[in-house]
Coordinates of C-alpha atoms in Angstrom, one line a residue:
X1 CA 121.6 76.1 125.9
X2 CA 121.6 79.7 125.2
X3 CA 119.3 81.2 123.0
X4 CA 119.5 83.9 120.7
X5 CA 116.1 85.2 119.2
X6 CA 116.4 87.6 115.9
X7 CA 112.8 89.9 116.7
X8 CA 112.5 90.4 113.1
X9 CA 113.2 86.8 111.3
X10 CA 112.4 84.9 114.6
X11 CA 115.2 82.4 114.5
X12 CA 117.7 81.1 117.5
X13 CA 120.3 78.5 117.5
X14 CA 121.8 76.3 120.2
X15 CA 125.1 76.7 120.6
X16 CA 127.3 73.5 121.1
X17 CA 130.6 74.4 119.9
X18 CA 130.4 76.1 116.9
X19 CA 126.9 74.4 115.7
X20 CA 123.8 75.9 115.0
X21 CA 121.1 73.7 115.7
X22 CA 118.2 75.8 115.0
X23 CA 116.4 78.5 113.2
X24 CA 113.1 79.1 113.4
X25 CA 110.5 80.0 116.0
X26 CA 108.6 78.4 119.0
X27 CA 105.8 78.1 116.7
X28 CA 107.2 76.2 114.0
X29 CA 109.5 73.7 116.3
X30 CA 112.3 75.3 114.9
X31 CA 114.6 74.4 112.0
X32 CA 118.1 73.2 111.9
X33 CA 120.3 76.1 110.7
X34 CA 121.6 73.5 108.5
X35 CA 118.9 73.9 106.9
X36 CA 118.7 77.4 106.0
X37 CA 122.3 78.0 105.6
X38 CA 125.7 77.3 104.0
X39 CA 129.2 77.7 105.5
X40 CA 132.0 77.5 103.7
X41 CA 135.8 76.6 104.9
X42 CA 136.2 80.8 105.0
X43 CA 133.5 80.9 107.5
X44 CA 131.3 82.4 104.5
X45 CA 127.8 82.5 105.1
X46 CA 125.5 82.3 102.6
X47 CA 121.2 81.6 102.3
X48 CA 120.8 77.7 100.5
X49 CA 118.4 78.0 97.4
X50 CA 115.2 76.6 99.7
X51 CA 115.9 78.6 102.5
X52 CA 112.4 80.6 103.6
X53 CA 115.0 83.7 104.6
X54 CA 115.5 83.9 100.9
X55 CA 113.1 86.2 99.6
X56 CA 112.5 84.8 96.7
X57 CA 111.1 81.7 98.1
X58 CA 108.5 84.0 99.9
X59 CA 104.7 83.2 99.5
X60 CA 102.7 84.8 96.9
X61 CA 100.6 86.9 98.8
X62 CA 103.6 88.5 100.7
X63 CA 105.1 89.2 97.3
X64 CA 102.3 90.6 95.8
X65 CA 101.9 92.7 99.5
X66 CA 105.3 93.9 99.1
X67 CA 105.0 94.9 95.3
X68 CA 101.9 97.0 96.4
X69 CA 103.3 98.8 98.9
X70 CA 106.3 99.4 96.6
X71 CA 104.4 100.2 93.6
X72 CA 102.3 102.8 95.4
X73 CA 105.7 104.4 97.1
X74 CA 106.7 105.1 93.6
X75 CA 102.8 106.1 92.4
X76 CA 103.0 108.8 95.3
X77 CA 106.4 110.0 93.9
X78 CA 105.0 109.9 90.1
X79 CA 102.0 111.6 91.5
X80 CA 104.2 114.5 92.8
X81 CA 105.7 114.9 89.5
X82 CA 102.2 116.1 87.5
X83 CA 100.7 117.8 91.0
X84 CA 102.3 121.1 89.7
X85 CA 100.6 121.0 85.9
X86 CA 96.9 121.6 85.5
X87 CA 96.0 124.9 87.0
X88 CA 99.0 125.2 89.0
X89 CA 100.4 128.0 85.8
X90 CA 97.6 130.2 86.2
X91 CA 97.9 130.0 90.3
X92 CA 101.8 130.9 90.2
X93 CA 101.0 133.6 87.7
X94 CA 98.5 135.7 89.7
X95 CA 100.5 135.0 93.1
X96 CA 104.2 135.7 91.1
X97 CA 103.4 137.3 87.9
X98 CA 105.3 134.4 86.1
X99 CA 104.2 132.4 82.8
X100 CA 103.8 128.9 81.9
X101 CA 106.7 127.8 80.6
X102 CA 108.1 129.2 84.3
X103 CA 105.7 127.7 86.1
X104 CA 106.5 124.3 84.3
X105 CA 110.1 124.2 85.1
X106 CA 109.0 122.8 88.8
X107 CA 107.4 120.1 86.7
X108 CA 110.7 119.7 84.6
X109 CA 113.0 120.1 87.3
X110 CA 111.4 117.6 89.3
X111 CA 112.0 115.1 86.9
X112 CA 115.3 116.5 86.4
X113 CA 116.1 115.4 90.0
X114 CA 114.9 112.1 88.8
X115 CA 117.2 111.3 86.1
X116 CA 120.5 112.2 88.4
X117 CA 119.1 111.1 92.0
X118 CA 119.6 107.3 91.1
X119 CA 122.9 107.6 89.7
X120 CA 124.0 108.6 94.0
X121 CA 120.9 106.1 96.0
X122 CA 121.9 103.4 94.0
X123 CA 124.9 102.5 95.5
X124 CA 123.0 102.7 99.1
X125 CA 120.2 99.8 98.1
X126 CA 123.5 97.5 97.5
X127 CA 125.2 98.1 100.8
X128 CA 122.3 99.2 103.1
X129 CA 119.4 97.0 101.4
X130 CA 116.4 97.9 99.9
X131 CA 114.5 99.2 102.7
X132 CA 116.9 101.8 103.6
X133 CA 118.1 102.8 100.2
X134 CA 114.0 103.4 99.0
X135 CA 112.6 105.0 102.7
X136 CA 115.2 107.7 103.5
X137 CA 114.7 109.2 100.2
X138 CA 111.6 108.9 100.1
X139 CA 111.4 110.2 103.6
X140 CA 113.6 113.5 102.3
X141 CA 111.6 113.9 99.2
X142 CA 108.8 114.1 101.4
X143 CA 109.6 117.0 103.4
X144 CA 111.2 119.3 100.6
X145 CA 107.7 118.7 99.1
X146 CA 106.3 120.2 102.3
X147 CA 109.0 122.5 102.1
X148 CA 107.6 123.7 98.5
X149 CA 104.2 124.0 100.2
X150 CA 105.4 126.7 102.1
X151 CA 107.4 128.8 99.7
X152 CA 107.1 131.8 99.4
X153 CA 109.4 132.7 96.0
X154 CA 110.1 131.4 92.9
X155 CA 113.3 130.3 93.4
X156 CA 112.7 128.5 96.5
X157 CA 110.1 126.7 94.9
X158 CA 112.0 125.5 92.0
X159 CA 115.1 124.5 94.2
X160 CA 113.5 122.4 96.4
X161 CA 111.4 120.4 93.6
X162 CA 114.8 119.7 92.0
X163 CA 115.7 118.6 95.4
X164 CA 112.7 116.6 95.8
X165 CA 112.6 114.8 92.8
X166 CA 116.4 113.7 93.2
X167 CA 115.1 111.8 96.6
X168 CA 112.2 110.3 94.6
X169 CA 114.7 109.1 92.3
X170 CA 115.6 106.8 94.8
X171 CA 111.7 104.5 95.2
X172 CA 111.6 105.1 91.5
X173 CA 114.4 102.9 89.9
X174 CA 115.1 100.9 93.4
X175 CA 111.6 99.7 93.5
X176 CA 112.2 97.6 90.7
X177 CA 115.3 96.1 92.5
X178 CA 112.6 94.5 94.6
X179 CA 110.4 92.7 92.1
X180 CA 114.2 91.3 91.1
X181 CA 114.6 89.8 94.9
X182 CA 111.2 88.7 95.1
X183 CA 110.1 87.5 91.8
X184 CA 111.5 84.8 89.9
X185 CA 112.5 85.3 86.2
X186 CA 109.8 83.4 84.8
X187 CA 107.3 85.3 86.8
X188 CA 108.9 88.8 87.0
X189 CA 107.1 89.8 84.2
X190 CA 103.7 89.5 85.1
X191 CA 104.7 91.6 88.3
X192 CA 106.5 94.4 86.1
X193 CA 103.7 94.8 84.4
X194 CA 101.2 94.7 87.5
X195 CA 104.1 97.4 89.2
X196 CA 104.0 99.2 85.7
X197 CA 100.2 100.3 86.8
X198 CA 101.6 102.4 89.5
X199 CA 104.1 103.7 87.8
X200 CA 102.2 105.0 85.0
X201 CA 99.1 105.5 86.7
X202 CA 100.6 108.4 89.5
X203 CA 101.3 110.7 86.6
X204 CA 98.0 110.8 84.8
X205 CA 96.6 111.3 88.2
X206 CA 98.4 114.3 89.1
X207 CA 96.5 117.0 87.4
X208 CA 93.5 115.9 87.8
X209 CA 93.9 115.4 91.5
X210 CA 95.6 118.7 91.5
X211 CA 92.8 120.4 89.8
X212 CA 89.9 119.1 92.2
X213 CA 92.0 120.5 95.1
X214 CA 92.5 123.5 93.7
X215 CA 88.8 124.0 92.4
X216 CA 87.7 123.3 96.0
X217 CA 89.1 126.2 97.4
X218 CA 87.5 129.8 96.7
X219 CA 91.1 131.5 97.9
X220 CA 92.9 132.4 95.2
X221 CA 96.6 132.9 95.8
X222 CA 97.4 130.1 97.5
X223 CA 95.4 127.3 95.7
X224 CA 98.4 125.7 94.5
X225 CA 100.2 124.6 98.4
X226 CA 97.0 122.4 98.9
X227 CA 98.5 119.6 96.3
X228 CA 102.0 119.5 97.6
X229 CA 100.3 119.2 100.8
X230 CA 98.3 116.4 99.7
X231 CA 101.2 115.1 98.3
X232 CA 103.6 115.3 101.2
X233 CA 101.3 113.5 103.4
X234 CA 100.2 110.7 101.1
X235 CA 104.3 110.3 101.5
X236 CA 104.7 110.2 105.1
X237 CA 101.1 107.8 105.1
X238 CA 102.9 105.1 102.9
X239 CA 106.1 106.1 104.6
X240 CA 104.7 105.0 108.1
X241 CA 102.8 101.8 106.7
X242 CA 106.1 100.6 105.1
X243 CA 108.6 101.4 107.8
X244 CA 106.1 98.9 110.0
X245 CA 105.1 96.5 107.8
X246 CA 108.0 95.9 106.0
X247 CA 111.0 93.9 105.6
X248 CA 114.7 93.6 103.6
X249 CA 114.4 91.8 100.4
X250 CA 118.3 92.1 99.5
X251 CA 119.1 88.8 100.1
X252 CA 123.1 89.8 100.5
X253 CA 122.2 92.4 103.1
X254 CA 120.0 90.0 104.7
X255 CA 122.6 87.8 105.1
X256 CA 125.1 89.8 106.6
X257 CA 122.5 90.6 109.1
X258 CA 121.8 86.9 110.1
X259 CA 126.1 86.5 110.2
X260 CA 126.0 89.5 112.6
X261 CA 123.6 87.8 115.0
X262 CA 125.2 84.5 115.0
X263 CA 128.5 86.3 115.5
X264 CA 127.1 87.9 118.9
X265 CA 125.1 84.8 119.8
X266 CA 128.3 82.3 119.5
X267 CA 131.1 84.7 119.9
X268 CA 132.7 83.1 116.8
X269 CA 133.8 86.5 115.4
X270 CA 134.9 84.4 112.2
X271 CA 131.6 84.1 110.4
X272 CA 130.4 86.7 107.8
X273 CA 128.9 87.0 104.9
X274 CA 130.0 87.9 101.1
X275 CA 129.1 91.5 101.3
X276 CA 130.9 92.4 104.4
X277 CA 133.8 91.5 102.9
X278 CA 132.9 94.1 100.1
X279 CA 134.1 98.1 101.1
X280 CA 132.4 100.4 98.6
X281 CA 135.1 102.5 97.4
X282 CA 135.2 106.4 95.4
X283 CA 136.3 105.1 92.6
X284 CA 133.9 102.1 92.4
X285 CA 130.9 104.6 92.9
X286 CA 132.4 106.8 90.1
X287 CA 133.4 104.2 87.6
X288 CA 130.0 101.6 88.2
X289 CA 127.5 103.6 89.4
X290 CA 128.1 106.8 87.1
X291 CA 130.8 106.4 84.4
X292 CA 129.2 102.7 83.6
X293 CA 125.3 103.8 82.7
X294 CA 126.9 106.7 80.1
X295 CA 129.3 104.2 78.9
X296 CA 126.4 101.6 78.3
X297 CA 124.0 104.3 76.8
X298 CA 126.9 105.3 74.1
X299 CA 126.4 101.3 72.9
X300 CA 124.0 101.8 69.8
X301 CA 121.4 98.8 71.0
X302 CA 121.2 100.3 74.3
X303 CA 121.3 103.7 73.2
X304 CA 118.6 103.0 70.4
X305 CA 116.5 101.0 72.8
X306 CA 116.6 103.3 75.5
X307 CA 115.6 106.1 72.9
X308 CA 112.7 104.5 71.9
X309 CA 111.6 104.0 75.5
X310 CA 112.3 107.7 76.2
X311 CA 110.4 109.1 73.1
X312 CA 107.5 107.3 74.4
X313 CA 108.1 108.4 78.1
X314 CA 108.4 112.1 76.4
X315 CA 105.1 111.9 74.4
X316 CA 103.4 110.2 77.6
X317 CA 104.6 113.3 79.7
X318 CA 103.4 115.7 77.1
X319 CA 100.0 113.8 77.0
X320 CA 99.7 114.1 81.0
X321 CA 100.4 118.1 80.9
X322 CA 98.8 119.5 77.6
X323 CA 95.8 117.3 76.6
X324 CA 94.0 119.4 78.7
X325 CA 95.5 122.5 76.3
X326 CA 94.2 120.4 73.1
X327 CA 90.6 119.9 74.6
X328 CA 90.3 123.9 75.6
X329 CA 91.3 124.8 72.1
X330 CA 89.2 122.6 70.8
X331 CA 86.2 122.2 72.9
X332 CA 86.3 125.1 75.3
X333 CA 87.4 122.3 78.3
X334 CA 88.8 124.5 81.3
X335 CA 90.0 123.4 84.9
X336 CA 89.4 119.9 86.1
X337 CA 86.7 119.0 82.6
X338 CA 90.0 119.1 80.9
X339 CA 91.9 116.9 82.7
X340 CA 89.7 114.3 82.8
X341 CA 90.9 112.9 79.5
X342 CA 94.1 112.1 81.5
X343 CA 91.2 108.9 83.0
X344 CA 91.2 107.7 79.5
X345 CA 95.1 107.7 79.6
X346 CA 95.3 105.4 82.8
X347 CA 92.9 102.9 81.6
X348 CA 95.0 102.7 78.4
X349 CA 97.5 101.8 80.7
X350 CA 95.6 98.9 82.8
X351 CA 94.9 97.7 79.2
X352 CA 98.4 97.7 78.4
X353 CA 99.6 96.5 81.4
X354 CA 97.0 93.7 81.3
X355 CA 98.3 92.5 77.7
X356 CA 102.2 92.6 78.9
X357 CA 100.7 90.0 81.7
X358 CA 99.4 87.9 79.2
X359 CA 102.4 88.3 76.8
X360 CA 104.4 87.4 80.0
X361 CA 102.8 84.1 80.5
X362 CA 103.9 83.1 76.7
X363 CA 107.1 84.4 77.7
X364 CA 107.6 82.8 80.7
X365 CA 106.5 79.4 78.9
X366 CA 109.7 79.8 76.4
X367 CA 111.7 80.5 79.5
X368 CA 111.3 77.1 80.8
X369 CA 111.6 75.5 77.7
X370 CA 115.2 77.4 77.4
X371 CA 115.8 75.6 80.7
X372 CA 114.7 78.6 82.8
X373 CA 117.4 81.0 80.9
X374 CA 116.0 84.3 79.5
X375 CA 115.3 84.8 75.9
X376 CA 115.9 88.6 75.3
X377 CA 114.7 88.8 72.0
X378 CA 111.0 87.5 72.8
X379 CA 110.3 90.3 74.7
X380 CA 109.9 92.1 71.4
X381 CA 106.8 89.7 70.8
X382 CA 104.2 91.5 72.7
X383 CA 106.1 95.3 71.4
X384 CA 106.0 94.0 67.6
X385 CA 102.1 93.1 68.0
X386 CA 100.6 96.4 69.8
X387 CA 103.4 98.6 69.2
X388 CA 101.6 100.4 66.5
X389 CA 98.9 101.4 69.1
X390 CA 101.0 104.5 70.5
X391 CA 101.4 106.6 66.6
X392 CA 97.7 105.3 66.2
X393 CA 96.4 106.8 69.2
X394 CA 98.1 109.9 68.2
X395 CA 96.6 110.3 64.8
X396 CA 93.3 109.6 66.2
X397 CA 93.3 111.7 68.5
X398 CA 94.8 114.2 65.8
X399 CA 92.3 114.1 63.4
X400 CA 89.2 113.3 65.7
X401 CA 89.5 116.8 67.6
X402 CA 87.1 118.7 66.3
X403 CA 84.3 120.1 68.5
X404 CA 81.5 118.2 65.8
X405 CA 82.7 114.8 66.7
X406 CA 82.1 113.4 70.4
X407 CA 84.7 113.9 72.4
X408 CA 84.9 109.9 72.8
X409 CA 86.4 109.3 69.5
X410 CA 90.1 111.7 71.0
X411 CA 89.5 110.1 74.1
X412 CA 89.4 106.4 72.2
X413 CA 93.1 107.8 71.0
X414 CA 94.4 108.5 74.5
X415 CA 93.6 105.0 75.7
X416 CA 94.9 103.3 72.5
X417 CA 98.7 105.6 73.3
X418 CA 98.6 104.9 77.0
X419 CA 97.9 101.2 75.6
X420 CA 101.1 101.0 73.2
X421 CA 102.8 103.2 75.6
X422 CA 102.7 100.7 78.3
X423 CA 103.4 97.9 75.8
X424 CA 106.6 99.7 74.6
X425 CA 108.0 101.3 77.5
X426 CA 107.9 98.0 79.8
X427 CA 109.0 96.1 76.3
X428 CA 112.6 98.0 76.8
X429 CA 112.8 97.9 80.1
X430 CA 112.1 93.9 80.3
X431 CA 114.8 93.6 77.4
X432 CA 117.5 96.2 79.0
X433 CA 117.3 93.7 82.1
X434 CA 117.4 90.0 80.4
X435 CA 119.9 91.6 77.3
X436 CA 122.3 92.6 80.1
X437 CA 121.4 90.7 83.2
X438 CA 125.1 91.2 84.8
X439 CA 124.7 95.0 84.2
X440 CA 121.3 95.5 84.6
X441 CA 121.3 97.8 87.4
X442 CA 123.2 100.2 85.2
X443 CA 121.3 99.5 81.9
X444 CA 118.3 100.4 83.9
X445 CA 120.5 104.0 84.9
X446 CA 121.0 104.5 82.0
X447 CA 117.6 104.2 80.4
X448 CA 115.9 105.9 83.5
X449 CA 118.3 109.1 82.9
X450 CA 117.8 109.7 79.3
X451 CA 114.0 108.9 79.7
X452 CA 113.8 111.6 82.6
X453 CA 115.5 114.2 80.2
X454 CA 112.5 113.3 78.0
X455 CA 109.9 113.6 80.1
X456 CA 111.4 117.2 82.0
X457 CA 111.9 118.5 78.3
X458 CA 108.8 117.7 76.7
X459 CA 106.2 119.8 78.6
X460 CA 107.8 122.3 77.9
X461 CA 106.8 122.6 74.1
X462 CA 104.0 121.0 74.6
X463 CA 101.6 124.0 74.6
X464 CA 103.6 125.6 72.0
X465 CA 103.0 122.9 70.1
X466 CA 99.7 122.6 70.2
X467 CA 99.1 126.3 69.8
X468 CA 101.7 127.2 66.7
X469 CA 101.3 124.1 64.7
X470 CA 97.1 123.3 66.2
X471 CA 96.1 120.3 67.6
X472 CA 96.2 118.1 64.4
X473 CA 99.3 118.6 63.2
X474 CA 101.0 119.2 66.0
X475 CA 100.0 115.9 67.5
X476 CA 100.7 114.5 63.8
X477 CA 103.9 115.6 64.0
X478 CA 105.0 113.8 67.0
X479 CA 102.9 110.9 65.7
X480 CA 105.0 110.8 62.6
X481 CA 108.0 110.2 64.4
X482 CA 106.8 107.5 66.9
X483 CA 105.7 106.1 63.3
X484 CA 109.1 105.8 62.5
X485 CA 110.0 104.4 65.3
X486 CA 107.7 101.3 64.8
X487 CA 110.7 98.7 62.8
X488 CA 112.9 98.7 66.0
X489 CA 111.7 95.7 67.8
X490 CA 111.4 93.8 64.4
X491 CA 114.8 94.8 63.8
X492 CA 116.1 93.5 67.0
X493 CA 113.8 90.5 67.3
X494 CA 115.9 89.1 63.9
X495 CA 119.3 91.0 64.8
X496 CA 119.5 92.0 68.3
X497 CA 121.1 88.3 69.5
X498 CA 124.1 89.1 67.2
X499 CA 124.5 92.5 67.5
X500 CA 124.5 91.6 71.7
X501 CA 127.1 89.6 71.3
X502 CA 129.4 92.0 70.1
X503 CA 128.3 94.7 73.0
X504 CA 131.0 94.4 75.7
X505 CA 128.3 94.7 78.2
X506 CA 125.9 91.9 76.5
X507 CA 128.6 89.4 76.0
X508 CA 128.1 87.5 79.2
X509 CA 124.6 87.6 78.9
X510 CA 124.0 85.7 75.5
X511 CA 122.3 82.9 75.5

């Protein structure tokens, strides 16, 4: 007998020929290869449906472990995209002499980075895995944001927060790949929507985290390094905790690494899996990975749906970095008192994300009443109900700023748009992916790009906004248009099953 243990997975096998006897660990006995695995007349390897390799036959409490430590990968980088609002304008004028709008562009570029970094890491999750494609990144994110720490110019500031946010692109859009390996489809939506907390919740953070720092340190001049700092090493913390604790949830990569061992185990230099028969070519990264999301976005569902997603992304960016503007102008708020609205934005958020969970459970019942295949359409349900919330919140908190009413009525607002923000944003995303399941990866591009634009582009006015038009109609005015905005979903809840399939992209996914 000769044994072959894998350290990670624990399995070895008994040779006797060209069988594998067993897979498993001294604890459990063992199991019979057989078991776990399929080979084909090719010598094709591939995990069987029950297999406990398969990630998606994990245990509940792993998967919700691993969404965690996923979701906070991409709160840290989220985080880092709001660290440099706040105060961090009046700290880069008195040490550079710049203005706001100036100082905002390493808010804008950031995000920039975001909308173009996926279109290169994603490619990397599909050959490397997961693991690698999200923590080298994330690892090179992390020390350009040290590297803007200790800046001691302009331009190197804003070059290297481009640069960072383009790695940070990476745990952004591949976390999600993960809740796809791990998380049934029945299920996934209750876990998008417990993900979605992160996501949202690392941006409305930002400047108020940023502001406490900077308040708690009388030196003026160099205020604004200690939230990069912060930032950087929240990065390498989560970076250090996930490299040890944990593991691929690609199931092809994982694969190939199981046919690798029982290659050098049995010395049968036949066996492989699927993907190692797979080279990924120039032109397949040019014509899947970045012609394929522009050529989906030019489809009017997907470009109209992905609009609607990015508007609210845009109006939840300009929310994060100016509602402390609105509360000064209107209430005399300064420094970290008026970013503290930015609280009543996040639980807006756990509100929402707390009704998608319960419209996921309706969802998920219609799912296996379809036989366990998706219904695309439904997931305008929950979007056709709250919807409204986002343009209500915004009139609210229009028309409710004045300095004679309690400041809990704007604040009332806030939640009610981070509410129906939630409940829109996570409404496109959910259909992008179950609408186009065998192009989801580049529906989700797609949507991630044009939303970044958004969100890099809409601080910028922002201020402007506020101060040229005032706070009530200048929050009315972008509430008029998210107003408009409102008929989509019904639209596409009656239509959007015939008008997908007559997308060239949707075809296969009808249903």
């Amino acid at each position: 007998m000769e044994a072959c243990v894998e350290p990670r997975s624990d399995y070895e096998h008994e040779e006797d020929g060209n069988e594998y006897t067993k897979f498993g660990n001294s604890n459990s006995g063992g199991l019979k290869i057989s078991d776990q695995i399929d080979l084909d007349d090719d010598s094709t390897i591939t995990l069987k449906k029950n297999s406990t390799t398969r990630p998606i036959n994990w245990s509940v409490k792993k998967k919700l472990y691993y969404t965690s430590i996923y979701g906070l990968i991409t709160f840290a980088a989220q985080l880092n995209s709001t660290t440099t609002t706040a105060e961090f304008p009046d700290e880069m004028k008195h040490s550079f002499g710049i203005g706001r709008e100036v100082s905002l562009l390493s808010t804008t570029l950031y995000i920039l980075g975001i909308a173009f970094g996926p279109m290169f890491f994603a490619p990397l999750s599909e050959v490397y895995g997961r693991k690698l494609g999200v923590m080298i990144p994330f690892f090179i994110s992390a020390l350009f944001t040290f590297a803007t720490a200790i800046s001691y110019n302009v331009p190197a500031i804003m070059i290297c927060r481009f640069i960072s946010g383009f790695f940070s692109g990476a745990p952004i859009v591949s976390s999600g790949g993960v809740l796809s390996d791990i998380w049934l489809p029945a299920e996934r939506g209750k876990a998008l929507a417990f993900y979605a907390v992160f996501v949202s919740s690392g941006a409305t953070f930002g400047p108020v985290i940023s502001s406490l720092m900077v308040e708690s340190e009388t030196s003026i001049g160099n205020r604004w390094r200690i939230p990069l700092y912060f930032s950087g090493l929240l990065d390498f913390f989560l970076l250090g905790i996930s490299v040890l604790t944990i593991e691929e949830t690609y199931e092809p990569v994982i694969t190939s690494k199981i046919a690798k061992r029982i290659r050098t185990c049995t010395h049968n230099w036949t066996i492989h899996s699927k993907l190692e028969t797979k080279q990924l070519s120039r032109d397949e990264i040019i014509s899947v990975h970045l012609v394929r999301p522009f050529a989906m976005l030019a489809t009017p569902i997907i470009f109209i749906i992905a609009l609607f997603a990015s508007y609210s992304f845009g109006i939840f960016y300009i929310f994060v970095t100016t509602c402390s503007e609105a509360f000064y102008i209107t209430r005399g708020w300064e420094n970290t008192e008026g970013t503290l609205p930015n609280v009543a934005l996040f639980l807006g958020v756990v509100l929402g994300c707390g009704t998608n969970m319960l419209g996921a459970n309706d969802y998920g019942k219609k799912v296996k009443l379809n036989g366990g295949k998706a219904l695309p359409e439904e997931r305008f349900q929950i979007m056709m109900k709250l919807g409204w919330l986002m343009p209500a919140g915004l009139f609210v908190f229009a028309w409710t700023q004045y300095s004679n009413i309690h400041w809990i009525v704007p604040c009332i607002g806030v939640l009610m748009l981070g509410c129906g923000f939630v409940t829109v944003f996570q409404g496109c995303l959910n259909y992008l992916v179950d609408g186009f399941t065998g192009y989801s990866a580049s529906a989700i591009a797609a949507n991630t790009f044009l939303r970044s634009l958004f969100a890099a582009a809409f601080p910028l006015f922002g201020k402007q906004l506020m101060v040229n038009l005032g706070v009530h109609w200048g929050t009315s005015l972008i509430g008029f248009v998210a107003l408009g905005m409102i008929p989509i979903p019904f639209v596409f809840y009656r239509y959007g099953k015939q008008i997908r399939s007559k997308n060239p992209y949707g075809e296969k996914s009808v249903v």
